[in-house]
Coordinates of C-alpha atoms in Angstrom, one line a residue:
Chain A
M1 CA 129.4 -9.1 40.6
I2 CA 127.9 -6.8 43.2
I3 CA 128.4 -6.9 46.9
V4 CA 125.3 -6.3 49.1
R5 CA 125.5 -5.8 52.8
S6 CA 122.1 -4.3 53.6
L7 CA 119.4 -6.8 54.4
Q8 CA 116.7 -4.5 53.0
K9 CA 118.6 -4.1 49.7
M10 CA 119.2 -7.8 49.3
Q11 CA 115.5 -8.5 49.8
A12 CA 114.4 -5.7 47.5
L13 CA 116.8 -7.1 44.8
A14 CA 115.4 -10.6 45.3
I15 CA 111.8 -9.4 45.0
K16 CA 112.7 -7.6 41.8
W17 CA 114.2 -10.8 40.4
Q18 CA 111.1 -12.8 41.5
K19 CA 108.8 -10.3 39.7
Q20 CA 110.9 -10.7 36.6
G21 CA 110.2 -14.4 36.8
R22 CA 113.9 -15.2 37.1
S23 CA 115.1 -18.4 38.9
I24 CA 117.4 -17.5 41.8
G25 CA 120.2 -19.9 42.7
F26 CA 121.7 -19.5 46.2
V27 CA 124.8 -20.8 47.9
P28 CA 124.9 -19.8 51.6
T29 CA 128.4 -20.1 53.0
M30 CA 130.5 -19.1 56.0
G31 CA 133.3 -18.0 53.6
S32 CA 136.8 -19.4 53.5
L33 CA 135.8 -21.0 50.3
H34 CA 137.3 -24.2 48.9
Q35 CA 136.6 -26.5 46.0
G36 CA 133.6 -28.0 47.8
H37 CA 131.9 -24.5 47.8
V38 CA 133.1 -24.0 44.2
S39 CA 131.3 -27.2 43.1
L40 CA 128.1 -25.8 44.7
I41 CA 128.5 -22.4 43.0
K42 CA 129.2 -24.0 39.6
K43 CA 126.1 -26.2 39.8
A44 CA 124.0 -23.3 41.0
R45 CA 125.3 -21.2 38.1
R46 CA 124.3 -23.9 35.5
D47 CA 120.8 -24.3 37.0
N48 CA 119.6 -20.7 37.5
S49 CA 119.1 -17.4 35.9
V50 CA 120.7 -15.4 38.7
L51 CA 123.1 -16.5 41.3
A52 CA 123.6 -15.3 44.9
A53 CA 126.1 -16.5 47.4
S54 CA 126.4 -15.4 51.0
L55 CA 129.4 -15.0 53.3
F56 CA 128.3 -14.9 56.9
V57 CA 130.1 -16.5 59.8
N58 CA 126.9 -17.2 61.8
P59 CA 127.6 -16.7 65.6
S60 CA 124.5 -18.5 66.7
Q61 CA 125.7 -21.9 65.4
F62 CA 128.9 -21.8 67.4
G63 CA 129.1 -23.1 71.0
P64 CA 130.7 -20.9 73.7
K65 CA 133.9 -22.9 73.5
E66 CA 134.1 -23.3 69.8
D67 CA 136.2 -21.5 67.1
L68 CA 134.0 -18.5 66.2
A69 CA 136.7 -16.0 66.8
Q70 CA 139.4 -17.8 64.9
Y71 CA 137.2 -19.0 62.1
P72 CA 139.1 -18.0 58.9
R73 CA 137.7 -14.9 57.0
P74 CA 139.8 -14.4 53.9
F75 CA 137.4 -11.9 52.3
F76 CA 139.4 -10.9 49.3
R77 CA 140.1 -14.4 48.3
D78 CA 136.4 -15.4 48.8
K79 CA 135.3 -12.5 46.7
R80 CA 137.6 -13.4 43.9
I81 CA 136.5 -17.1 43.9
C82 CA 132.8 -16.0 43.7
R83 CA 133.5 -13.5 40.9
E84 CA 135.5 -16.0 38.9
N85 CA 132.7 -18.6 39.2
G86 CA 129.8 -16.5 38.1
V87 CA 128.2 -15.3 41.2
D88 CA 126.0 -12.2 40.4
V89 CA 125.4 -11.0 44.0
L90 CA 127.6 -11.6 47.0
F91 CA 125.5 -11.1 50.1
C92 CA 127.6 -10.2 53.2
P93 CA 125.2 -9.3 55.9
R94 CA 126.4 -7.6 59.1
E95 CA 126.1 -9.4 62.4
Q96 CA 124.4 -6.5 64.1
E97 CA 121.7 -6.4 61.4
M98 CA 121.2 -10.2 61.4
Y99 CA 121.0 -10.4 65.2
P100 CA 120.0 -7.0 66.5
K101 CA 119.3 -6.2 70.2
G102 CA 116.1 -8.0 71.2
F103 CA 116.5 -10.7 68.6
N104 CA 114.3 -13.5 69.9
T105 CA 113.2 -16.0 67.3
W106 CA 114.6 -19.5 66.9
I107 CA 113.8 -22.4 64.6
S108 CA 114.4 -25.9 65.9
V109 CA 114.1 -29.1 64.0
D110 CA 113.9 -31.2 67.1
D111 CA 114.5 -34.9 66.5
L112 CA 117.0 -34.5 63.6
S113 CA 119.1 -32.1 65.7
K114 CA 119.7 -34.5 68.6
P115 CA 121.9 -37.4 67.3
L116 CA 125.4 -37.2 65.7
C117 CA 126.9 -33.7 65.9
G118 CA 123.8 -32.5 67.8
A119 CA 124.7 -34.6 70.8
F120 CA 127.9 -32.6 71.2
R121 CA 126.8 -29.2 69.8
P122 CA 123.4 -28.7 71.5
K123 CA 122.4 -25.4 69.9
H124 CA 124.3 -25.8 66.7
F125 CA 121.4 -26.9 64.4
R126 CA 119.0 -24.4 66.0
G127 CA 121.5 -21.7 64.9
V128 CA 121.8 -23.2 61.4
A129 CA 118.1 -23.6 60.8
T130 CA 117.4 -20.1 62.0
V131 CA 120.1 -18.4 59.9
V132 CA 119.2 -20.4 56.8
A133 CA 115.5 -19.5 57.2
K134 CA 116.5 -15.8 57.6
L135 CA 118.8 -16.0 54.5
F136 CA 116.1 -17.7 52.5
Q137 CA 113.6 -14.9 53.3
L138 CA 116.2 -12.3 52.2
V139 CA 117.4 -14.0 49.0
L140 CA 114.1 -15.7 48.1
P141 CA 115.9 -18.5 46.2
T142 CA 114.3 -20.9 43.8
R143 CA 117.1 -23.4 44.6
A144 CA 119.6 -23.5 47.4
Y145 CA 122.8 -25.7 47.4
F146 CA 124.4 -27.5 50.3
G147 CA 127.2 -30.0 50.6
Q148 CA 126.6 -33.5 51.8
K149 CA 129.7 -33.3 54.1
D150 CA 127.4 -31.6 56.5
F151 CA 124.8 -34.4 56.0
Q152 CA 122.9 -33.7 59.2
Q153 CA 122.7 -30.0 58.4
L154 CA 121.3 -30.9 55.0
R155 CA 118.6 -33.2 56.6
V156 CA 117.7 -30.5 59.1
I157 CA 117.3 -27.9 56.3
E158 CA 115.3 -30.3 54.1
R159 CA 113.0 -31.0 57.0
M160 CA 112.6 -27.4 57.9
V161 CA 111.8 -26.5 54.3
Q162 CA 109.2 -29.2 54.1
D163 CA 107.6 -28.5 57.5
L164 CA 107.4 -24.7 56.9
H165 CA 106.5 -25.0 53.2
L166 CA 109.4 -22.7 52.2
P167 CA 109.1 -22.3 48.4
V168 CA 112.7 -23.4 47.7
K169 CA 114.2 -26.5 46.3
I170 CA 117.1 -27.9 48.4
V171 CA 119.9 -29.4 46.3
G172 CA 122.4 -31.6 48.1
C173 CA 125.8 -32.0 46.4
P174 CA 128.5 -34.6 46.8
I175 CA 131.4 -34.3 49.1
V176 CA 134.6 -33.0 47.4
R177 CA 137.8 -34.6 48.6
E178 CA 141.5 -34.1 48.2
Q179 CA 143.3 -36.9 46.3
S180 CA 144.2 -38.3 49.7
G181 CA 140.6 -38.8 50.5
L182 CA 140.4 -36.0 53.1
A183 CA 137.1 -34.2 52.8
L184 CA 137.5 -30.5 52.0
S185 CA 136.7 -28.2 54.9
S186 CA 137.5 -24.6 55.9
R187 CA 138.8 -26.1 59.2
N188 CA 141.5 -28.1 57.4
S189 CA 143.5 -24.9 57.4
Y190 CA 143.9 -25.4 61.2
L191 CA 145.8 -28.7 60.7
T192 CA 149.5 -29.1 61.1
R193 CA 151.3 -31.2 58.4
A194 CA 151.3 -34.3 60.7
Q195 CA 147.6 -33.8 61.6
R196 CA 146.7 -33.6 58.0
L197 CA 148.4 -36.9 57.3
A198 CA 146.6 -38.5 60.2
A199 CA 143.3 -37.0 59.2
V200 CA 143.4 -38.9 55.9
N201 CA 142.5 -42.0 57.9
I202 CA 139.0 -40.6 58.6
Y203 CA 137.9 -41.3 55.1
S204 CA 139.8 -44.6 55.0
A205 CA 137.9 -45.7 58.1
L206 CA 134.6 -44.8 56.6
R207 CA 135.5 -46.7 53.4
A208 CA 136.4 -49.7 55.6
A209 CA 132.9 -49.5 57.1
E210 CA 131.4 -49.2 53.7
E211 CA 133.2 -52.3 52.5
V212 CA 131.9 -54.3 55.4
I213 CA 128.3 -53.2 54.7
K214 CA 128.6 -53.9 51.0
S215 CA 130.2 -57.3 51.5
K216 CA 127.2 -58.8 53.3
S217 CA 123.4 -58.6 53.0
Y218 CA 123.1 -58.3 56.8
V219 CA 125.7 -56.8 59.1
S220 CA 125.5 -55.5 62.7
E221 CA 126.1 -51.9 63.6
R222 CA 128.9 -53.1 65.9
E223 CA 130.7 -54.9 63.2
V224 CA 130.5 -51.8 60.9
R225 CA 131.7 -49.5 63.6
R226 CA 134.6 -51.9 64.6
A227 CA 135.9 -52.0 61.0
A228 CA 136.1 -48.2 61.0
E229 CA 137.5 -47.9 64.5
V230 CA 140.4 -50.2 63.8
V231 CA 141.6 -47.9 61.0
L232 CA 141.1 -44.7 63.2
R233 CA 142.9 -46.2 66.2
K234 CA 145.9 -47.0 64.1
A235 CA 146.3 -43.4 63.1
R236 CA 148.3 -41.3 65.5
G237 CA 146.8 -38.2 67.2
L238 CA 143.2 -38.7 66.2
R239 CA 140.4 -38.8 68.9
I240 CA 137.0 -40.1 67.9
Q241 CA 134.1 -37.9 69.2
Y242 CA 131.5 -40.1 67.6
L243 CA 131.3 -42.8 64.9
S244 CA 127.7 -43.7 64.1
V245 CA 125.7 -45.8 61.7
V246 CA 122.3 -44.3 61.2
E247 CA 119.3 -44.4 58.9
P248 CA 120.0 -41.6 56.4
S249 CA 116.5 -40.0 56.4
T250 CA 115.6 -40.0 60.1
L251 CA 119.3 -40.2 61.4
K252 CA 118.1 -42.8 63.9
P253 CA 120.7 -45.3 65.0
L254 CA 120.7 -48.7 63.2
T255 CA 121.5 -51.8 65.1
R256 CA 121.8 -53.8 61.9
V257 CA 122.3 -52.7 58.4
T258 CA 120.1 -54.2 55.7
G259 CA 119.1 -51.2 53.6
N260 CA 120.5 -47.6 53.2
A261 CA 122.9 -46.4 55.8
L262 CA 124.9 -43.3 56.7
V263 CA 128.2 -43.9 58.5
A264 CA 129.2 -40.6 60.0
A265 CA 132.1 -39.5 62.2
A266 CA 133.4 -36.5 64.1
V267 CA 137.1 -36.8 64.9
F268 CA 139.5 -34.5 66.6
A269 CA 143.0 -34.0 65.2
G270 CA 144.6 -32.0 68.0
K271 CA 142.0 -29.3 68.7
T272 CA 140.5 -29.4 65.3
R273 CA 137.2 -31.1 64.9
L274 CA 136.6 -32.7 61.5
I275 CA 133.5 -34.4 60.3
D276 CA 133.0 -36.8 57.4
N277 CA 130.5 -39.4 56.2
V278 CA 129.7 -42.0 53.6
L279 CA 126.2 -42.7 52.4
I280 CA 125.6 -46.3 51.4
R281 CA 122.6 -47.2 49.2
K282 CA 121.6 -50.8 49.2
S283 CA 117.9 -50.5 48.5
Chain B
M1 CA 84.7 -17.2 46.8
I2 CA 86.6 -20.4 46.4
I3 CA 87.5 -22.9 49.1
V4 CA 91.0 -24.4 48.9
R5 CA 92.1 -27.3 51.1
S6 CA 95.3 -28.4 49.4
L7 CA 98.5 -26.7 50.6
Q8 CA 100.1 -27.0 47.2
K9 CA 97.1 -25.4 45.5
M10 CA 97.0 -22.6 48.0
Q11 CA 100.7 -21.9 47.5
A12 CA 100.5 -22.1 43.7
L13 CA 97.6 -19.7 43.7
A14 CA 99.5 -17.3 45.9
I15 CA 102.6 -17.5 43.7
K16 CA 100.4 -16.7 40.7
W17 CA 98.9 -13.6 42.5
Q18 CA 102.4 -12.6 43.4
K19 CA 103.6 -12.8 39.8
Q20 CA 100.7 -10.7 38.8
G21 CA 101.9 -8.0 41.2
R22 CA 98.7 -8.2 43.3
S23 CA 98.7 -7.3 47.0
I24 CA 97.5 -10.2 49.1
G25 CA 95.5 -9.6 52.3
F26 CA 95.3 -12.4 54.8
V27 CA 93.2 -13.0 57.8
P28 CA 94.2 -16.3 59.6
T29 CA 91.6 -17.6 62.0
M30 CA 90.5 -20.6 63.9
G31 CA 87.0 -20.1 62.6
S32 CA 83.9 -19.6 64.8
L33 CA 83.9 -16.1 63.4
H34 CA 82.5 -13.1 65.2
Q35 CA 82.4 -9.3 64.6
G36 CA 86.1 -9.1 65.7
H37 CA 87.1 -11.3 62.8
V38 CA 84.7 -9.4 60.5
S39 CA 86.5 -6.2 61.3
L40 CA 89.8 -7.7 60.3
I41 CA 88.2 -9.1 57.1
K42 CA 86.7 -5.7 56.2
K43 CA 89.9 -3.9 56.8
A44 CA 91.9 -6.4 54.8
R45 CA 89.3 -6.2 52.0
R46 CA 89.8 -2.4 51.7
D47 CA 93.6 -2.6 51.8
N48 CA 94.3 -5.3 49.2
S49 CA 93.7 -6.6 45.7
V50 CA 93.0 -10.2 46.7
L51 CA 91.8 -11.4 50.1
A52 CA 92.5 -14.8 51.7
A53 CA 91.2 -16.0 55.0
S54 CA 92.0 -19.3 56.7
L55 CA 90.0 -21.5 59.0
F56 CA 92.3 -23.9 60.9
V57 CA 91.9 -25.0 64.5
N58 CA 95.6 -25.4 65.1
P59 CA 96.2 -28.4 67.5
S60 CA 99.8 -27.4 68.3
Q61 CA 98.7 -24.2 70.2
F62 CA 96.4 -26.1 72.6
G63 CA 97.7 -27.7 75.8
P64 CA 96.8 -31.3 76.6
K65 CA 94.1 -30.3 79.0
E66 CA 92.7 -27.5 76.9
D67 CA 89.5 -27.2 74.7
L68 CA 90.8 -28.5 71.3
A69 CA 88.1 -31.1 71.0
Q70 CA 85.2 -28.9 71.9
Y71 CA 86.4 -25.8 70.1
P72 CA 83.4 -24.6 68.0
R73 CA 83.6 -25.4 64.3
P74 CA 80.5 -23.8 62.6
F75 CA 81.8 -24.3 59.1
F76 CA 78.8 -23.3 57.1
R77 CA 78.3 -20.1 59.1
D78 CA 82.0 -19.2 58.8
K79 CA 81.9 -19.8 55.1
R80 CA 78.9 -17.5 54.7
I81 CA 80.5 -14.7 56.8
C82 CA 83.6 -14.9 54.7
R83 CA 81.7 -14.8 51.4
E84 CA 79.5 -11.9 52.5
N85 CA 82.5 -9.9 53.5
G86 CA 84.5 -10.2 50.3
V87 CA 86.9 -13.0 51.0
D88 CA 88.2 -14.4 47.6
V89 CA 89.8 -17.6 48.9
L90 CA 88.9 -19.4 52.0
F91 CA 91.9 -21.7 52.9
C92 CA 90.9 -24.7 55.1
P93 CA 94.0 -26.9 55.3
R94 CA 93.7 -30.4 56.7
E95 CA 95.4 -31.3 59.9
Q96 CA 97.2 -34.3 58.5
E97 CA 98.7 -32.1 55.7
M98 CA 99.7 -29.4 58.1
Y99 CA 101.3 -31.8 60.7
P100 CA 102.2 -35.0 58.8
K101 CA 104.0 -37.9 60.4
G102 CA 107.6 -36.8 61.1
F103 CA 106.7 -33.1 61.4
N104 CA 109.6 -31.8 63.4
T105 CA 110.1 -28.0 63.0
W106 CA 109.1 -25.4 65.6
I107 CA 109.5 -21.7 65.8
S108 CA 109.9 -20.1 69.2
V109 CA 109.9 -16.4 70.1
D110 CA 111.5 -17.0 73.5
D111 CA 111.3 -14.0 75.8
L112 CA 107.9 -12.7 74.5
S113 CA 106.4 -16.2 75.0
K114 CA 107.2 -16.5 78.7
P115 CA 105.1 -13.9 80.6
L116 CA 101.3 -13.4 80.7
C117 CA 99.4 -16.3 78.9
G118 CA 102.8 -18.0 78.2
A119 CA 103.3 -18.7 81.9
F120 CA 100.2 -20.8 82.0
R121 CA 100.3 -22.1 78.4
P122 CA 103.9 -23.2 78.0
K123 CA 103.8 -24.3 74.3
H124 CA 101.0 -22.1 73.1
F125 CA 103.0 -19.4 71.4
R126 CA 105.4 -21.9 69.9
G127 CA 102.4 -23.5 68.2
V128 CA 101.0 -20.0 67.2
A129 CA 104.4 -18.8 65.7
T130 CA 104.9 -22.1 63.9
V131 CA 101.4 -22.3 62.3
V132 CA 101.4 -18.6 61.4
A133 CA 104.8 -18.9 59.7
K134 CA 103.6 -22.0 57.8
L135 CA 100.4 -20.2 56.7
F136 CA 102.4 -17.2 55.6
Q137 CA 104.6 -19.4 53.3
L138 CA 101.4 -20.9 51.8
V139 CA 99.4 -17.7 51.3
L140 CA 102.4 -15.3 50.8
P141 CA 100.5 -12.3 52.1
T142 CA 101.5 -8.7 51.6
R143 CA 99.6 -7.8 54.8
A144 CA 98.2 -10.0 57.5
Y145 CA 95.6 -8.9 60.1
F146 CA 95.4 -9.8 63.8
G147 CA 93.2 -8.6 66.6
Q148 CA 94.7 -6.8 69.6
K149 CA 92.6 -9.0 72.0
D150 CA 95.4 -11.5 71.6
F151 CA 98.0 -8.8 72.3
Q152 CA 100.8 -11.2 73.2
Q153 CA 100.2 -13.2 70.1
L154 CA 100.4 -10.1 68.0
R155 CA 103.7 -9.1 69.6
V156 CA 105.1 -12.7 69.2
I157 CA 104.1 -12.6 65.5
E158 CA 105.5 -9.1 65.0
R159 CA 108.8 -10.1 66.5
M160 CA 109.0 -13.3 64.4
V161 CA 108.3 -11.4 61.2
Q162 CA 111.0 -8.9 62.1
D163 CA 113.6 -11.5 63.2
L164 CA 113.0 -13.9 60.2
H165 CA 112.6 -11.0 57.7
L166 CA 109.3 -12.4 56.5
P167 CA 108.1 -10.0 53.7
V168 CA 104.7 -9.3 55.2
K169 CA 103.2 -6.3 57.0
I170 CA 101.5 -7.2 60.2
V171 CA 98.4 -5.1 60.9
G172 CA 97.1 -5.1 64.5
C173 CA 93.4 -4.2 64.8
P174 CA 91.4 -2.9 67.8
I175 CA 89.4 -5.1 70.1
V176 CA 85.7 -5.4 69.2
R177 CA 83.4 -5.5 72.2
E178 CA 79.8 -6.1 72.9
Q179 CA 77.8 -3.1 74.2
S180 CA 78.4 -4.5 77.7
G181 CA 82.1 -4.1 77.2
L182 CA 82.8 -7.9 76.9
A183 CA 85.5 -8.5 74.3
L184 CA 84.2 -10.7 71.5
S185 CA 85.7 -14.2 71.6
S186 CA 84.8 -17.6 70.0
R187 CA 85.0 -18.9 73.6
N188 CA 82.2 -16.6 74.8
S189 CA 79.8 -19.3 73.3
Y190 CA 80.8 -21.6 76.2
L191 CA 79.4 -19.1 78.8
T192 CA 76.2 -19.6 80.7
R193 CA 73.9 -16.5 81.0
A194 CA 75.2 -15.9 84.6
Q195 CA 78.8 -16.3 83.5
R196 CA 78.3 -13.9 80.7
L197 CA 77.0 -11.3 83.1
A198 CA 79.9 -11.8 85.4
A199 CA 82.4 -11.7 82.5
V200 CA 81.4 -8.1 81.8
N201 CA 83.4 -7.1 84.8
I202 CA 86.7 -8.1 83.2
Y203 CA 86.6 -5.0 81.0
S204 CA 85.2 -2.9 83.8
A205 CA 88.3 -4.0 85.9
L206 CA 90.7 -3.1 83.1
R207 CA 88.9 0.3 82.7
A208 CA 89.4 0.9 86.4
A209 CA 93.1 0.1 86.0
E210 CA 93.3 2.5 83.1
E211 CA 91.6 5.3 85.1
V212 CA 94.1 5.0 87.9
I213 CA 97.0 5.1 85.4
K214 CA 95.5 8.1 83.6
S215 CA 94.7 10.0 86.8
K216 CA 98.4 10.3 87.9
S217 CA 101.7 10.8 86.3
Y218 CA 103.3 8.2 88.5
V219 CA 101.5 5.1 89.8
S220 CA 102.8 1.8 91.2
E221 CA 101.9 -1.5 89.5
R222 CA 100.4 -2.6 92.8
E223 CA 98.0 0.3 92.9
V224 CA 96.9 -0.4 89.3
R225 CA 96.4 -4.1 89.9
R226 CA 94.5 -3.4 93.1
A227 CA 92.0 -1.1 91.3
A228 CA 91.3 -3.9 88.8
E229 CA 91.2 -6.7 91.4
V230 CA 88.6 -4.9 93.5
V231 CA 86.2 -4.9 90.6
L232 CA 86.9 -8.5 89.7
R233 CA 86.6 -9.8 93.2
K234 CA 83.1 -8.2 93.5
A235 CA 81.9 -10.2 90.5
R236 CA 80.6 -13.7 91.4
G237 CA 82.1 -16.8 89.8
L238 CA 85.2 -15.2 88.3
R239 CA 88.7 -16.6 89.1
I240 CA 91.7 -14.5 88.1
Q241 CA 94.5 -16.5 86.4
Y242 CA 96.7 -13.4 86.0
L243 CA 96.3 -9.7 86.0
S244 CA 99.5 -8.0 84.9
V245 CA 100.8 -4.5 84.1
V246 CA 103.6 -4.8 81.5
E247 CA 105.6 -2.7 79.0
P248 CA 103.7 -3.1 75.7
S249 CA 106.6 -3.8 73.5
T250 CA 108.8 -6.2 75.5
L251 CA 105.9 -7.5 77.8
K252 CA 108.2 -7.1 80.7
P253 CA 106.5 -6.4 84.1
L254 CA 106.4 -2.8 85.2
T255 CA 106.8 -1.9 88.8
R256 CA 105.7 1.7 88.2
V257 CA 103.7 3.1 85.3
T258 CA 105.1 6.4 83.9
G259 CA 104.8 5.7 80.1
N260 CA 102.9 3.3 78.0
A261 CA 101.5 0.2 79.6
L262 CA 99.5 -2.8 78.8
V263 CA 97.1 -4.1 81.5
A264 CA 96.2 -7.7 80.6
A265 CA 94.2 -10.3 82.3
A266 CA 93.2 -13.9 82.0
V267 CA 90.1 -14.8 84.0
F268 CA 88.1 -18.0 84.4
A269 CA 84.3 -17.9 84.3
G270 CA 83.6 -21.5 85.3
K271 CA 85.8 -23.6 83.1
T272 CA 86.0 -21.0 80.4
R273 CA 89.2 -19.0 80.2
L274 CA 88.8 -15.4 78.9
I275 CA 91.5 -12.9 78.1
D276 CA 91.3 -9.1 77.6
N277 CA 93.6 -6.1 77.8
V278 CA 93.8 -2.4 77.6
L279 CA 96.7 -0.6 76.0
I280 CA 97.4 2.8 77.6
R281 CA 99.5 5.3 75.8
K282 CA 101.0 8.1 77.9
S283 CA 104.1 8.9 76.0

């Protein structure tokens, strides 16, 4: 595995691969890798001739009061995980090269960025779309892999790729959970032992919502939400930021669930914001 | 010369060229071609192994009260001009494929889009940047050619290419003028004979501004502007929308001119809006 920091070197390498007709797998990450990332890397390794992963804590997707400074950056551990799972090139761009003085270009996927997390993190998805588009131009992937835990992010990226005709296939991969049900996240490292126990209820709540939806052919959004809220309210020390039932493709709110639905939540455990979702397919 | 309408076919063709290691020249246009476009096509023909041009009147760069509907579309003439000047592929995408239902992604180059034309056409450069990025992904050019008459557009595109690391070289080409000095524009076809005569004064005014700048090592923006305005005011039937003296790279207003400067104007002749500029290099 080689480590590349220079943007120009990364792009030159990608162009070389492209000319050789090799398929390029790409797993963009913010580092602090867990088994969720490992599942993406393993899948990408199986599907492609060369495999690039990136580590870049992207400042433009953090709000001014968010955890950019304290976001974990265990570089040596991340490097080892990538090497052990077959990454060929680990791309670690420098912030000052990604966002030099005078940087001025932003990509927005308007409607899909407004609901759910977007309502509380107004410039988050603009930062995500922009950095992902930049990384795609530097790595020129054939296929790029994203976890479904960040479901809204996945939809924003899929829409951007479609609208801008980026020649890359986006592969969404299932959420990886602890045995307890807690979705893996780099931010789980912020949790105290008590918060971790409480946080388990996020997935239980989503499962309760899922059960209500699956038990009936017609169910109101309120009924679904109430089923989940009951579970969350019983858990100590959790604060719901949002709990929404939306159409999975447009992310528009549903008032009644008859077909596919996404139940998504953002919940604070102390100061740590956790997100999770379940995708329910009925049609 | 072949004509391609399908986005997928265009991209497949471009990928094929790319794999063959051919350099791809690209001249994106809104059609209604004149000698300005021809100069871009000729230069692109000399520089590259294959040459694509596009005809697409991009709706997203027109304001609600602008001339989208009446914009000239002389398809057979444009086709002939392209064929005669060595275009290999004429790409004519359909509006419903470029902007399908649910289209949701926009690229903005914030600061560079605000002054000059941007102050009067608020979403214009967002539309330009977005469509150019889309066309670049479909045609995958090695080099793309733009006229300096749309100087702000050129700067917006250069900045976007730099910020998003698009692997294309942007080539800016000199303004082509009638013998009278009038800059060639598809919109000149809207002008009456009298308006055409008046419009000649736009370039005279810019030349007057240039003379003032070149005559002194230090000159105030007001003095430059006044020299141009005197000429424009003497011409009948012209209305100045803006006349600005800016730093050519950032497009920020200059209060005094000591180094390079761009003097740019938008002027109405009747209902027809014309733009022109002179780039003055002192350093």
